[in-house]
Amino acid sequence: MPTILYRNDQNISPGDVMKIAVYAEHVGRRCYDVFAEDGSRSQSEALSRRARDVSDALDFGDEPHLSPETTKKVLDLHNMVSGMCFDRFGERGHMGKTMDLVGMARDVDDVLDKLVVYHLSPEELEEAEAEWAHEGQFFPKDDIIGDDTDSRLGV
């Protein structure tokens, strides 16, 4: 498990706090993590509580600061949602994450980058590099190497 260090100089804006608030609100209202064989779904008390705790702990001031405890709550919610938590449901039991949720999660990732630093042990770093090398074999080399001047980017 990586060591997480909390930054004192967070450099976050009220807009960053709003991104977290919108994410927590969406998760609290539209995400489910408990699924029954009959096709019904519900939200666990843990997911509901985490979304509520994040919303309650946010600083909406002009110069916001998130305590390490609040940042941990955001991390815990984000980790839970990135797992078996879904907000889109289709035919024949299909579950997924909407582009809205994916976009909000990416926004929260950007804010978390301002709040925490991850340190990996040498063993964790070696394991991560091996996993990245393994996953990298499934992507075309053209998508990994090159510049951003591809004409398809504007389409």
Coordinates of N, CA and C in Angstrom, one line a residue, residues 55-135:
S55 N -19.5 15.5 1.9 CA -20.3 16.7 1.7 C -20.2 17.6 3.0
D56 N -20.4 16.9 4.1 CA -20.4 17.7 5.4 C -19.1 18.3 5.8
A57 N -18.0 17.7 5.3 CA -16.6 18.1 5.7 C -16.0 19.2 4.8
L58 N -16.6 19.5 3.7 CA -16.0 20.4 2.7 C -16.0 21.9 3.2
D59 N -14.9 22.6 2.9 CA -14.8 24.0 3.2 C -15.1 24.8 1.9
F60 N -16.2 25.5 2.0 CA -16.6 26.3 0.8 C -16.2 27.8 0.9
G61 N -15.2 28.1 1.7 CA -14.8 29.5 1.8 C -14.0 30.0 0.6
D62 N -13.6 31.3 0.7 CA -12.9 31.9 -0.4 C -11.5 31.3 -0.6
E63 N -10.9 30.9 0.5 CA -9.6 30.3 0.5 C -9.7 28.9 1.2
P64 N -10.2 27.9 0.5 CA -10.5 26.6 1.2 C -9.2 25.9 1.5
H65 N -9.3 25.1 2.5 CA -8.3 24.2 3.0 C -8.9 22.9 3.4
L66 N -8.5 21.8 2.9 CA -9.0 20.5 3.4 C -8.0 19.8 4.3
S67 N -8.5 19.5 5.5 CA -7.7 18.9 6.5 C -7.3 17.5 6.0
P68 N -6.3 16.9 6.6 CA -6.0 15.5 6.2 C -7.2 14.5 6.4
E69 N -8.0 14.8 7.5 CA -9.1 13.9 7.7 C -10.1 14.0 6.6
T70 N -10.4 15.3 6.1 CA -11.3 15.5 5.0 C -10.8 14.9 3.7
T71 N -9.5 15.1 3.5 CA -8.9 14.5 2.3 C -9.0 13.0 2.3
K72 N -8.8 12.4 3.5 CA -8.9 10.9 3.6 C -10.4 10.5 3.3
K73 N -11.3 11.2 3.7 CA -12.7 10.9 3.4 C -13.0 11.0 1.9
V74 N -12.4 12.0 1.2 CA -12.5 12.1 -0.2 C -11.8 10.9 -0.9
L75 N -10.6 10.5 -0.4 CA -9.9 9.4 -1.0 C -10.7 8.1 -0.8
D76 N -11.3 7.9 0.4 CA -12.1 6.7 0.7 C -13.3 6.6 -0.2
L77 N -14.0 7.7 -0.4 CA -15.2 7.7 -1.3 C -14.8 7.4 -2.7
H78 N -13.7 8.1 -3.1 CA -13.2 7.9 -4.5 C -12.8 6.5 -4.8
N79 N -12.1 5.9 -3.8 CA -11.7 4.5 -4.0 C -12.9 3.5 -4.0
M80 N -13.9 3.8 -3.2 CA -15.1 2.9 -3.2 C -15.8 3.0 -4.5
V81 N -16.0 4.3 -5.0 CA -16.7 4.5 -6.2 C -16.0 3.9 -7.4
S82 N -14.7 3.9 -7.4 CA -13.9 3.4 -8.5 C -14.0 1.9 -8.6
G83 N -14.4 1.3 -7.6 CA -14.6 -0.2 -7.6 C -16.0 -0.6 -8.1
M84 N -16.7 -1.3 -7.3 CA -18.0 -1.9 -7.7 C -19.2 -0.9 -7.4
C85 N -19.1 0.3 -7.9 CA -20.2 1.3 -7.7 C -20.6 1.8 -9.1
F86 N -21.9 1.7 -9.4 CA -22.3 2.0 -10.8 C -23.5 3.0 -10.7
D87 N -23.7 3.8 -11.8 CA -24.8 4.7 -11.9 C -25.5 4.6 -13.2
R88 N -25.2 3.5 -14.0 CA -25.9 3.3 -15.2 C -26.3 1.8 -15.3
F89 N -27.6 1.6 -15.7 CA -28.1 0.3 -15.7 C -28.9 0.1 -17.0
G90 N -28.6 -1.0 -17.6 CA -29.2 -1.3 -18.9 C -29.9 -2.7 -18.9
E91 N -30.3 -3.1 -20.0 CA -31.0 -4.4 -20.2 C -30.1 -5.6 -19.8
R92 N -30.7 -6.6 -19.4 CA -30.0 -7.9 -19.0 C -29.0 -7.7 -18.0
G93 N -29.2 -6.8 -17.0 CA -28.3 -6.7 -15.9 C -27.0 -5.9 -16.1
H94 N -26.9 -5.2 -17.3 CA -25.7 -4.4 -17.6 C -25.6 -3.3 -16.6
M95 N -24.4 -3.1 -16.0 CA -24.1 -2.1 -15.1 C -22.9 -1.3 -15.6
G96 N -22.9 0.0 -15.5 CA -21.7 0.7 -15.9 C -21.7 2.1 -15.2
K97 N -20.7 2.8 -15.6 CA -20.5 4.2 -15.1 C -20.8 5.2 -16.3
T98 N -21.6 6.2 -16.0 CA -21.9 7.2 -17.0 C -20.7 8.0 -17.3
M99 N -20.7 8.7 -18.4 CA -19.6 9.6 -18.7 C -19.5 10.7 -17.7
D100 N -20.7 11.1 -17.2 CA -20.7 12.2 -16.2 C -19.9 11.7 -15.0
L101 N -20.2 10.5 -14.5 CA -19.5 10.0 -13.3 C -18.0 9.9 -13.6
V102 N -17.6 9.4 -14.8 CA -16.2 9.2 -15.1 C -15.6 10.6 -15.2
G103 N -16.2 11.6 -15.8 CA -15.7 12.9 -15.8 C -15.5 13.5 -14.4
M104 N -16.5 13.3 -13.6 CA -16.4 13.8 -12.2 C -15.3 13.2 -11.5
A105 N -15.1 11.9 -11.7 CA -14.0 11.1 -11.0 C -12.7 11.7 -11.5
R106 N -12.6 12.0 -12.7 CA -11.3 12.6 -13.3 C -11.0 13.9 -12.7
D107 N -12.1 14.7 -12.5 CA -11.9 16.0 -11.8 C -11.5 15.9 -10.4
V108 N -12.0 14.9 -9.7 CA -11.6 14.6 -8.3 C -10.2 14.2 -8.3
D109 N -9.8 13.3 -9.3 CA -8.4 12.9 -9.3 C -7.5 14.1 -9.4
D110 N -7.9 15.1 -10.3 CA -7.0 16.3 -10.4 C -6.9 17.1 -9.1
V111 N -8.0 17.2 -8.4 CA -8.0 17.9 -7.1 C -7.1 17.1 -6.1
L112 N -7.3 15.8 -6.1 CA -6.5 15.0 -5.2 C -5.0 15.1 -5.4
D113 N -4.6 15.3 -6.7 CA -3.2 15.5 -7.0 C -2.7 16.8 -6.3
K114 N -3.5 17.7 -6.0 CA -3.1 18.9 -5.3 C -3.1 18.7 -3.8
L115 N -3.7 17.6 -3.3 CA -3.9 17.4 -1.9 C -2.9 16.4 -1.3
V116 N -2.5 15.4 -2.1 CA -1.8 14.3 -1.6 C -0.6 13.9 -2.6
V117 N 0.4 13.3 -2.0 CA 1.5 12.8 -2.7 C 1.6 11.3 -2.3
Y118 N 1.8 10.4 -3.3 CA 1.9 9.0 -3.1 C 3.3 8.6 -3.2
H119 N 3.8 7.8 -2.2 CA 5.2 7.3 -2.2 C 5.0 5.8 -2.2
L120 N 5.7 5.2 -3.2 CA 5.7 3.7 -3.3 C 7.0 3.2 -2.7
S121 N 6.9 2.0 -2.1 CA 8.1 1.4 -1.6 C 8.8 0.8 -2.8
P122 N 10.1 0.4 -2.7 CA 10.8 -0.2 -3.9 C 10.0 -1.4 -4.5
E123 N 9.4 -2.2 -3.6 CA 8.7 -3.4 -4.0 C 7.4 -3.0 -4.8
E124 N 6.7 -2.0 -4.3 CA 5.5 -1.5 -4.9 C 5.8 -0.9 -6.3
L125 N 6.9 -0.1 -6.3 CA 7.3 0.5 -7.6 C 7.6 -0.6 -8.6
E126 N 8.4 -1.6 -8.2 CA 8.7 -2.7 -9.1 C 7.4 -3.4 -9.6
E127 N 6.5 -3.6 -8.7 CA 5.3 -4.3 -9.1 C 4.4 -3.4 -10.0
A128 N 4.4 -2.1 -9.8 CA 3.6 -1.2 -10.6 C 4.3 -1.1 -12.0
E129 N 5.6 -1.0 -12.1 CA 6.2 -1.0 -13.4 C 6.0 -2.2 -14.2
A130 N 6.0 -3.4 -13.5 CA 5.7 -4.6 -14.2 C 4.3 -4.6 -14.8
E131 N 3.3 -4.1 -13.9 CA 1.9 -4.1 -14.4 C 1.8 -3.1 -15.5
W132 N 2.5 -1.9 -15.5 CA 2.4 -1.0 -16.6 C 2.9 -1.6 -17.8
A133 N 4.0 -2.3 -17.7 CA 4.6 -2.9 -18.9 C 3.7 -4.0 -19.5
H134 N 3.1 -4.7 -18.6 CA 2.1 -5.7 -19.1 C 0.9 -5.1 -19.8
E135 N 0.3 -4.1 -19.1 CA -0.8 -3.4 -19.7 C -0.5 -2.6 -21.0

